[in-house]
Short mmCIF file of C-alpha atoms and ligand atoms in Angstrom, two decimals:
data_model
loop_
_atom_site.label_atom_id
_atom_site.label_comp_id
_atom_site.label_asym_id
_atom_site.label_seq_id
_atom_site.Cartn_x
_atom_site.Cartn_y
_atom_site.Cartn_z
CA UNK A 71 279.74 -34.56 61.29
CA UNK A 72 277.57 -31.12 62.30
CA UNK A 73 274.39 -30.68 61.58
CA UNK A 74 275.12 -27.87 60.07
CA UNK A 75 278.54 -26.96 59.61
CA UNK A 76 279.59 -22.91 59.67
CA UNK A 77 283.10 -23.58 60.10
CA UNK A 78 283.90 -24.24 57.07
CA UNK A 79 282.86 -21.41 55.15
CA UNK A 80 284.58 -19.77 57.78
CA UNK A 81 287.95 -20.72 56.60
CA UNK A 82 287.12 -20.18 53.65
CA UNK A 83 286.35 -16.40 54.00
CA UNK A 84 288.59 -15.91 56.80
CA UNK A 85 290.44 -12.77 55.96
CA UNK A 86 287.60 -11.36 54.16
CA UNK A 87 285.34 -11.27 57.36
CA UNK A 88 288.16 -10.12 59.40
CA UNK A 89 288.81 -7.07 57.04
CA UNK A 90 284.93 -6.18 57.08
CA UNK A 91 284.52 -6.06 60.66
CA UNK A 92 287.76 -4.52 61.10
CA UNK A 93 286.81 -1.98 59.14
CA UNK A 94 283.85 -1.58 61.56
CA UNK A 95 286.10 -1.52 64.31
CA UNK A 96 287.93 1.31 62.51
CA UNK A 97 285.07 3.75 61.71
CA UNK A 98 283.54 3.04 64.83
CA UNK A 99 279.57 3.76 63.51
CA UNK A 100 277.97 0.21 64.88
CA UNK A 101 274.88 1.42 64.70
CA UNK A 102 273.78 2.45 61.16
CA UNK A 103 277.24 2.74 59.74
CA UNK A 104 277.95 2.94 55.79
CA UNK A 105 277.45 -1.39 55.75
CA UNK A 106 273.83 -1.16 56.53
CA UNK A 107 273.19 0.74 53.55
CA UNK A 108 275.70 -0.99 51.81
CA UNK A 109 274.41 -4.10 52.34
CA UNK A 110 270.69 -3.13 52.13
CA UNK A 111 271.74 -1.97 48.55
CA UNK A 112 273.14 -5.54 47.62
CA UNK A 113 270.25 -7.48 48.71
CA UNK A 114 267.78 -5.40 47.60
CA UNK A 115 269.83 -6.09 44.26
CA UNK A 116 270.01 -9.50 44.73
CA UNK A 117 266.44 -10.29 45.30
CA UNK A 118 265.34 -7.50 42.72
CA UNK A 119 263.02 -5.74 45.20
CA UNK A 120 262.70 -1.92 45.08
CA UNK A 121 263.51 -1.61 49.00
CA UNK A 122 265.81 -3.46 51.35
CA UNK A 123 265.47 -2.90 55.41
CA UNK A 124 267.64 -5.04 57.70
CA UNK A 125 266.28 -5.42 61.00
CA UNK A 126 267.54 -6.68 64.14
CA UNK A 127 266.16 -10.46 63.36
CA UNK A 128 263.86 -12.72 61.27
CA UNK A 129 261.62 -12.44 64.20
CA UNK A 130 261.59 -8.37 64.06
CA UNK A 131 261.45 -8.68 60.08
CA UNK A 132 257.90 -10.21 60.58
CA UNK A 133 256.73 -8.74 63.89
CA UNK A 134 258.11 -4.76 62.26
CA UNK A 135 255.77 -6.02 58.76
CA UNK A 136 252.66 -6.90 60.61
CA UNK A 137 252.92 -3.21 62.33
CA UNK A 138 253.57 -1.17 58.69
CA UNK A 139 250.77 -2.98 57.69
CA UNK A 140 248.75 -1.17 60.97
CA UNK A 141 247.71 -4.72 62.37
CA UNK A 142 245.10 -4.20 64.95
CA UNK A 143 244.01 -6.33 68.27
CA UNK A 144 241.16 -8.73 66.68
CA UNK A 145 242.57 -8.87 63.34
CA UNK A 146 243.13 -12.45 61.55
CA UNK A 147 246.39 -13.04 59.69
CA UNK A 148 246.20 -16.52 57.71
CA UNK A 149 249.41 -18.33 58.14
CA UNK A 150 250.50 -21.84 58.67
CA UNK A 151 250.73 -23.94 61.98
CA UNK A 152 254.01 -25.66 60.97
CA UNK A 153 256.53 -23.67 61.20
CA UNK A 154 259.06 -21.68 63.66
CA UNK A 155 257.00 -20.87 66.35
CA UNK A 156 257.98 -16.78 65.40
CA UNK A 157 255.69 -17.05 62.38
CA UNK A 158 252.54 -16.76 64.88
CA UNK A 159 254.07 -15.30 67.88
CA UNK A 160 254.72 -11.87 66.28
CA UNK A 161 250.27 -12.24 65.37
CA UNK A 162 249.86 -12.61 68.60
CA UNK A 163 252.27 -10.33 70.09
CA UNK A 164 249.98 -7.00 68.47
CA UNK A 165 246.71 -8.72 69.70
CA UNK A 166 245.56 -10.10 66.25
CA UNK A 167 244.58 -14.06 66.01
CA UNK A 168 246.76 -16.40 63.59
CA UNK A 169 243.95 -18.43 61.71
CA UNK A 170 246.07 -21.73 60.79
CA UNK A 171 245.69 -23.46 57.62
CA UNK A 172 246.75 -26.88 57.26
CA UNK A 173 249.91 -27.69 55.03
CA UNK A 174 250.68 -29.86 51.54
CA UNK A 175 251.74 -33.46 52.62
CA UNK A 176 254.28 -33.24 50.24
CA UNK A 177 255.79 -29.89 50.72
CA UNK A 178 254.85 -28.71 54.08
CA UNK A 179 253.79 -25.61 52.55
CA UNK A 180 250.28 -24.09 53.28
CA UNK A 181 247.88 -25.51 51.46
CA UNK A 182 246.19 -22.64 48.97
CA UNK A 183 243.37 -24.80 48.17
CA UNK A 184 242.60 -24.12 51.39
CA UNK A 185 243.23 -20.30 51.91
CA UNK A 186 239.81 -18.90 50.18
CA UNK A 187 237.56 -20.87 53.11
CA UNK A 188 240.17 -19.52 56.02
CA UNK A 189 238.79 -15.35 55.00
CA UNK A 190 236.55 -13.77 56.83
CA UNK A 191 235.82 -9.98 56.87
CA UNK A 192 238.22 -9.50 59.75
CA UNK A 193 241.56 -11.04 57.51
CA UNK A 194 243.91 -8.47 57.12
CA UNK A 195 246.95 -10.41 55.52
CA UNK A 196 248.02 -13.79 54.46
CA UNK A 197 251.75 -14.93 55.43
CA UNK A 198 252.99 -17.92 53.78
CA UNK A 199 255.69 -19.76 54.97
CA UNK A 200 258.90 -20.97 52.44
CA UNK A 201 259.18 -24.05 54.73
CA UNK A 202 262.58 -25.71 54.17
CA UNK A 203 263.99 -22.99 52.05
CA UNK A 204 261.39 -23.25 49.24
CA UNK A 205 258.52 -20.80 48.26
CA UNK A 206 254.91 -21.74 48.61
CA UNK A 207 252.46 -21.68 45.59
CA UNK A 208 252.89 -17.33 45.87
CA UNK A 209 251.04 -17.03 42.46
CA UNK A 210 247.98 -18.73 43.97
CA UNK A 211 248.00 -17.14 46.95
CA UNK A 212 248.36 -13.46 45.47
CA UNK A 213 245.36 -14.42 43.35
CA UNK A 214 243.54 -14.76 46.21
CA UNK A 215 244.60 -12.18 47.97
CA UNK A 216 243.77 -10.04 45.20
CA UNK A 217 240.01 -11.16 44.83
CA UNK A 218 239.55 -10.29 48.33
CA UNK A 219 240.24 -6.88 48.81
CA UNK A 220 243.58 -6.59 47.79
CA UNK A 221 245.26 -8.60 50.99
CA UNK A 222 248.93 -8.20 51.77
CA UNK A 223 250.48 -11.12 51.57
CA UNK A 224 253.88 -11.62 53.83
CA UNK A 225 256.40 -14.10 52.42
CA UNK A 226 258.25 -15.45 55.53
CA UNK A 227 261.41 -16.11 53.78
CA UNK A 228 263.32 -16.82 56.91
CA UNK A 229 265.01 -20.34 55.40
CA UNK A 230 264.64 -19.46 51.55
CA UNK A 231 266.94 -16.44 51.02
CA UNK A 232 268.46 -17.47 47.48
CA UNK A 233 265.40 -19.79 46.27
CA UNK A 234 263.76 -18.95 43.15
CA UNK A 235 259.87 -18.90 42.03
CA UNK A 236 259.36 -19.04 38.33
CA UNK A 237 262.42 -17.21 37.86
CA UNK A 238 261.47 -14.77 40.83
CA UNK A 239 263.87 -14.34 44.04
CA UNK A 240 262.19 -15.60 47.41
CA UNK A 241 261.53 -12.49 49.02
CA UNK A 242 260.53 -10.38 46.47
CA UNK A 243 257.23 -12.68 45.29
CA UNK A 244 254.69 -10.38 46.83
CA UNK A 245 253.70 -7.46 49.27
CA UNK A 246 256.64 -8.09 51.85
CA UNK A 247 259.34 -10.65 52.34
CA UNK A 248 261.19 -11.16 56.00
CA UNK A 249 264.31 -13.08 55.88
CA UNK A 250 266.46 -14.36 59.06
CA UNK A 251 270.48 -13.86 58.94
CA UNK A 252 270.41 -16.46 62.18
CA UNK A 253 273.72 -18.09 61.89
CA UNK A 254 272.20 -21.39 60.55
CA UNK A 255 269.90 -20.23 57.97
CA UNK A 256 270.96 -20.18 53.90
CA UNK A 257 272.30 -16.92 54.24
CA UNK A 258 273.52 -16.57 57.92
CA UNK A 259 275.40 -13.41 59.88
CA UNK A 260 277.34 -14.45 63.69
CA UNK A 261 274.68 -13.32 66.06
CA UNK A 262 271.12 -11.63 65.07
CA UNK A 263 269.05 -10.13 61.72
CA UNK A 264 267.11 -10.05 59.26
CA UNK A 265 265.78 -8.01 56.75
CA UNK A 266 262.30 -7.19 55.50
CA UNK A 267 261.70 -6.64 51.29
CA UNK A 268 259.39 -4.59 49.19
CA UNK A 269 258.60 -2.69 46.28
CA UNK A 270 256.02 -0.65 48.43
CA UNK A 271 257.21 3.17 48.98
CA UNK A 272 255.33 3.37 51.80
CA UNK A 273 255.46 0.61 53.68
CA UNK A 274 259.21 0.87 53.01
CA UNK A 275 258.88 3.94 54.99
CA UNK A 276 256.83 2.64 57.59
CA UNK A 277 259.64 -0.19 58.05
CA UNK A 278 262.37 1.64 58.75
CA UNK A 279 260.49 4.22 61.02
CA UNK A 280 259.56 1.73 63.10
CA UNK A 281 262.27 0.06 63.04
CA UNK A 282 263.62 2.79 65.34
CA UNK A 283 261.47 3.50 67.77
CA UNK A 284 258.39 5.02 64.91
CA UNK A 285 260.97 8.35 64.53
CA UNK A 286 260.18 9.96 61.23
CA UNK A 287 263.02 12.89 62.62
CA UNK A 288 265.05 12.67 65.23
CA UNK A 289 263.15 13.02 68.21
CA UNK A 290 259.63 13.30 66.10
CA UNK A 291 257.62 9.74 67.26
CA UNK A 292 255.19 9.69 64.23
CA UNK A 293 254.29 6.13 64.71
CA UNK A 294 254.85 3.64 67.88
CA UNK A 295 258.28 1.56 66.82
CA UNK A 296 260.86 -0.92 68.47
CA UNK A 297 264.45 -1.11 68.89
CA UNK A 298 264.89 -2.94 65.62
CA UNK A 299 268.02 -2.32 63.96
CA UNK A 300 269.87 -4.71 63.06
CA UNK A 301 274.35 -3.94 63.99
CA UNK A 302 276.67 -2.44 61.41
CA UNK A 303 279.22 -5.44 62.65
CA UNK A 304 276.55 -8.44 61.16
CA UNK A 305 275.77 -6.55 58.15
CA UNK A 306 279.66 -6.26 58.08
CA UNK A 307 279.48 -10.18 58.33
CA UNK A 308 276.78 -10.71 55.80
CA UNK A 309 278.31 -8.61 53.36
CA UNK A 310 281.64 -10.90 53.09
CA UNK A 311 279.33 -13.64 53.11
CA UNK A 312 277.81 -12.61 50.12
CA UNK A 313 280.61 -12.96 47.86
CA UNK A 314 280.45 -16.67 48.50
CA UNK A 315 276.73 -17.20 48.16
CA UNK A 316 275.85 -17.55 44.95
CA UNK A 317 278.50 -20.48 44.43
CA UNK A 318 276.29 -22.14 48.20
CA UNK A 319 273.53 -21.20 46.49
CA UNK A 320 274.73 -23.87 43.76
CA UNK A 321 276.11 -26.13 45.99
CA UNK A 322 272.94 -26.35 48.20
CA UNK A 323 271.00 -26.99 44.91
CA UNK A 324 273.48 -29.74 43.63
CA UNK A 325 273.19 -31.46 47.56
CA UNK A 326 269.88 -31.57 47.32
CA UNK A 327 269.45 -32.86 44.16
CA UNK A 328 271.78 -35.70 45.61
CA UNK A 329 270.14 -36.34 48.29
CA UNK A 330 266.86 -36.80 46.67
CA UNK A 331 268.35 -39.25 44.11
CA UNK A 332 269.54 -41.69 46.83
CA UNK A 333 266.58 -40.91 48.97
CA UNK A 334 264.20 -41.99 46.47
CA UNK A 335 266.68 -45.11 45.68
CA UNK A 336 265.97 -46.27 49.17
CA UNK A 337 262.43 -45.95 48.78
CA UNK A 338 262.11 -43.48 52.17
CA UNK A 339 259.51 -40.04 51.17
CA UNK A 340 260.91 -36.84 51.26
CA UNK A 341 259.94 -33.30 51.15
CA UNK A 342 259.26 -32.71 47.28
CA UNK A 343 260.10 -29.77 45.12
CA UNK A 344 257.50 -28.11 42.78
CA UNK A 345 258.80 -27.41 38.94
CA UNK A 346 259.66 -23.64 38.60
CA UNK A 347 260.79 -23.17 42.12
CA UNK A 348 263.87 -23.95 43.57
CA UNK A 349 264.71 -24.72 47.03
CA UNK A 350 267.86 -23.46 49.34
CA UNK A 351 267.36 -26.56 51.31
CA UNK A 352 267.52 -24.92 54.57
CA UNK A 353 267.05 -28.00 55.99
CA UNK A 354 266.98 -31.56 53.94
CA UNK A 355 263.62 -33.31 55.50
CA UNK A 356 262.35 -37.09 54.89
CA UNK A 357 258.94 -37.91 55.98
CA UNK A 358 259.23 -41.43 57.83
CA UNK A 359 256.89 -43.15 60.25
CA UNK A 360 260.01 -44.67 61.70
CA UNK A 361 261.36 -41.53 62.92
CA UNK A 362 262.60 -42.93 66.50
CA UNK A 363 264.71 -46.17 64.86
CA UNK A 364 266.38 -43.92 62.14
CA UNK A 365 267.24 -40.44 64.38
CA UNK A 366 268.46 -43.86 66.91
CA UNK A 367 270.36 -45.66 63.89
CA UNK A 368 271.92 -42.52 62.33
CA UNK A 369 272.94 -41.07 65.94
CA UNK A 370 274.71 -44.70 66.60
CA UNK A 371 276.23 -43.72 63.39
CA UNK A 372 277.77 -40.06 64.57
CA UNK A 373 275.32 -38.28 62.24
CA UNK A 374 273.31 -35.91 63.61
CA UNK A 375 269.49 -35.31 63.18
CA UNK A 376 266.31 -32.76 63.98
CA UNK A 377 262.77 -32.32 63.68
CA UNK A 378 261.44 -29.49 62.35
CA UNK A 379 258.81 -29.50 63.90
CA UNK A 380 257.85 -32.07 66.57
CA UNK A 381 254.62 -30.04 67.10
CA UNK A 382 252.51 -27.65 64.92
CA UNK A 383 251.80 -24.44 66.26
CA UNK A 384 247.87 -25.10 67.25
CA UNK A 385 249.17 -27.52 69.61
CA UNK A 386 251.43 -25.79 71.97
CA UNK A 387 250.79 -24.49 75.16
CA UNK A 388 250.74 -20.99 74.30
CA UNK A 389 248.56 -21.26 71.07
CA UNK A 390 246.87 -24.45 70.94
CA UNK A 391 243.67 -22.21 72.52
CA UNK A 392 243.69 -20.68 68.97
CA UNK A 393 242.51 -23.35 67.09
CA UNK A 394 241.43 -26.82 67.58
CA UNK A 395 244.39 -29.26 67.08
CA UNK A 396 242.65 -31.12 64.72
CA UNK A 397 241.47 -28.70 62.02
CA UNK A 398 244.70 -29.44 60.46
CA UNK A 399 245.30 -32.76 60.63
CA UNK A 400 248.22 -33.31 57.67
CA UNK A 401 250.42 -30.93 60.07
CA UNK A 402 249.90 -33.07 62.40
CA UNK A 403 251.01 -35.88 61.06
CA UNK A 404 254.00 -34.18 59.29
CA UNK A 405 254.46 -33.08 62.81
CA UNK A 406 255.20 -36.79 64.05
CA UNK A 407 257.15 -37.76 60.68
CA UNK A 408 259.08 -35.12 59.45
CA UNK A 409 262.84 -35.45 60.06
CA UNK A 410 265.62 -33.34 58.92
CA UNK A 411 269.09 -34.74 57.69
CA UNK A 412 272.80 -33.01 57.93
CA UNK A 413 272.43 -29.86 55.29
CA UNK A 414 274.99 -27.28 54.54
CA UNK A 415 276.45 -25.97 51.50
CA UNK A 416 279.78 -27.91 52.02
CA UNK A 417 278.66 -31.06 52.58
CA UNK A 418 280.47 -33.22 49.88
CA UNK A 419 279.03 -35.89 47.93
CA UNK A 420 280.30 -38.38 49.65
CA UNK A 421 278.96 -37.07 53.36
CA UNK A 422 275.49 -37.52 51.67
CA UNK A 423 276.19 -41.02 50.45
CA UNK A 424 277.73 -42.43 53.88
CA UNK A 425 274.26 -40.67 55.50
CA UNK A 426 272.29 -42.57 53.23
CA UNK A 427 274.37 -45.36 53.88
CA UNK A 428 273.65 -45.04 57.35
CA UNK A 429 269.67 -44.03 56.86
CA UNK A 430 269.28 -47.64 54.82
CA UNK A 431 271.18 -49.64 57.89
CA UNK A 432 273.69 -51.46 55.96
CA UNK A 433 273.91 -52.49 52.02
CA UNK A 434 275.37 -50.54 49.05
CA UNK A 435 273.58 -47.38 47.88
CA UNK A 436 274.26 -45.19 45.07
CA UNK A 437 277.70 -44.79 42.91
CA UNK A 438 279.73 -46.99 44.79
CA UNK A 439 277.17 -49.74 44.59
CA UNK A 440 277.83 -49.29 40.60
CA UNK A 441 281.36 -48.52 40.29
C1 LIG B 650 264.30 -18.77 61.81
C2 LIG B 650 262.89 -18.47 61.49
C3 LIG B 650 262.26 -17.30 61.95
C4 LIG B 650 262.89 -16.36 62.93
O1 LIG B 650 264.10 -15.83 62.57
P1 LIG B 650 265.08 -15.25 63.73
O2 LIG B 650 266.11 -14.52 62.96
O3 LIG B 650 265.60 -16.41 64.47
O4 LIG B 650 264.26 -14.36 64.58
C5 LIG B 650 260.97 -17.05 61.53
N1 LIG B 650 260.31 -17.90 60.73
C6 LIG B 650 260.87 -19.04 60.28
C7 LIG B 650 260.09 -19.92 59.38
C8 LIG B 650 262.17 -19.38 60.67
O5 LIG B 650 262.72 -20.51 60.24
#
């Protein structure tokens, strides 16, 4: 069994995917052909924001926001320290300083109780993480953002394209939204990209002149940019994906729903979900002090297992000078109990049953202990 399996869905939308990028192939445009648009259209449809920019990754999504937003050196973004590492690395990258909040036990999320005592005069935006695929508490965190000053606020929605927020699309729940089309995320291309989301005309604008190289015209620099674009051939990709995802969307939904029925039937904690939010179970994550013996005991079982993540941002090397370790101490414990189960929309009912099976170490669990 994969830990995530992309194979599948690739049968399944075999000849569509081969006729998209053959049509690539045809026209020839691989940079900024007609599916860029095309599929900048659909999304922006999708998630019901005004404006749609793919970039070149999830990474460039977040890194391309922070600069249409004019980040300076000595700025503070609030953000979380568990997370992809990318989340604070693109702060860092323009000189500003992540200020880490600490997380919900329960969710992973950042905590917003915590937000309002994080902002100082020098916060310029607050970027919430979706961790696991679903949204943080946005409504709470706009508030704030709106009492002081009117703060951006940058979804990373890098693992919850296709979640929902009272009703709302992930992505489109406040100033910006950066998704990742990594091959293993909800909504995945073969290679690199992303795309960045708002209903802002002008930072619209600013994203996609900086997304190549700040031009404004050909040849005109109005603003200093990156090579960000992301290739007509994965938008080609993620465009014959799409006609697939609302059914994964379901699918992931109805897994996850399975999972946390026979989770909670063998008494092990998992990540919960809030009502009026949905999660796209990017990844399926149990929260167990006993993390060695069960990654050990499913891995004797052929089932594969991660940890996302073994170590929250404001302890690595690179960061851990940004903040003491300890000022967030429920990442860190998440940090040494979190652990992430087999996830992908295919994954039958069964699969989850013979992993839960195999989580418990023997005895009946779920239907088949019934039937
Ligand atoms: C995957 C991920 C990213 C980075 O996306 P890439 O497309 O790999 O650059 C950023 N933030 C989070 C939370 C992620 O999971």
């Amino acid at each position: 069994m994969p830990f995530i399996d992309l194979k599948f869905q690739y049968q399944e939308l075999k000849s569509q995917i081969h006729a998209r990028i053959n049509a690539v192939l045809e026209h020839g445009q691989y940079i900024m052909g007609p599916e860029v648009k095309e599929l900048e259209d659909k999304l922006a449809n999708y998630t019901g924001a005004k404006h749609c920019i793919t970039v070149a990754s999830g990474t460039e999504a977040l890194l391309i926001s922070l600069m249409a937003l004019n980040i300076q050196p000595g700025d503070e973004i609030i953000t979380t320290p568990f997370t992809f590492v990318a989340t604070a690395e693109v702060i860092v990258l323009l000189g500003a300083k992540p200020v880490f909040v600490d997380v919900e036990p329960d969710t992973g999320n950042i905590n917003a109780n915590l937000i309002e005592a994080a902002i100082t005069p020098n916060t310029r935006a607050i970027m919430p993480v979706s961790l696991y695929g679903q949204p943080a508490d946005m409504d709470e965190i706009n508030a704030i953002a709106a009492r002081h000053g009117n703060l951006p606020v940058i979804e990373d929605a890098a693992q919850s394209f296709g979640a929902t927020y009272k009703g709302r699309k992930s992505c489109n729940l406040s100033t910006l939204g950066c998704t990742s089309f990594f091959p293993s995320k909800p909504l995945g291309c073969y290679g690199d990209g992303g795309a960045i989301f708002t209903n802002n005309d002008s930072l619209a604008q600013a994203c996609k002149e900086i997304r190549v190289h700040g031009q404004s015209q050909r040849y005109v620099h109005t603003r200093v940019g990156v090579g960000g674009r992301m290739d007509t051939i994965q938008c080609a990709i993620v465009l014959a994906k799409l006609e697939r995802f609302d059914r994964e969307v379901k699918q992931r939904l109805d897994i996850g729903q399975r999972y946390n029925q026979l989770i909670d039937e063998v008494d092990v904690a998992r990540i919960q979900q809030r009502l009026g939010r949905t999660s796209v179970f990017a990844q399926y994550t149990i929260v167990t002090s006993e993390r060695e013996i069960l990654q050990k005991r499913l891995g004797e079982a052929g089932i594969p297992t991660a940890v996302h993540y073994p170590v929250p941002l404001n302890e690595q090397p690179a960061y851990k000078h940004l903040c003491c370790p300890d000022c967030t101490p429920v990442a860190k414990d998440m940090a040494k109990k979190v652990m992430s189960l087999p996830m992908s929309a295919d994954l039958t009912k069964d699969d989850v049953l013979s992993i839960v099976q195999a989580l418990k170490g023997g005895g009946t669990v779920g239907e088949k202990a019934t039937a």
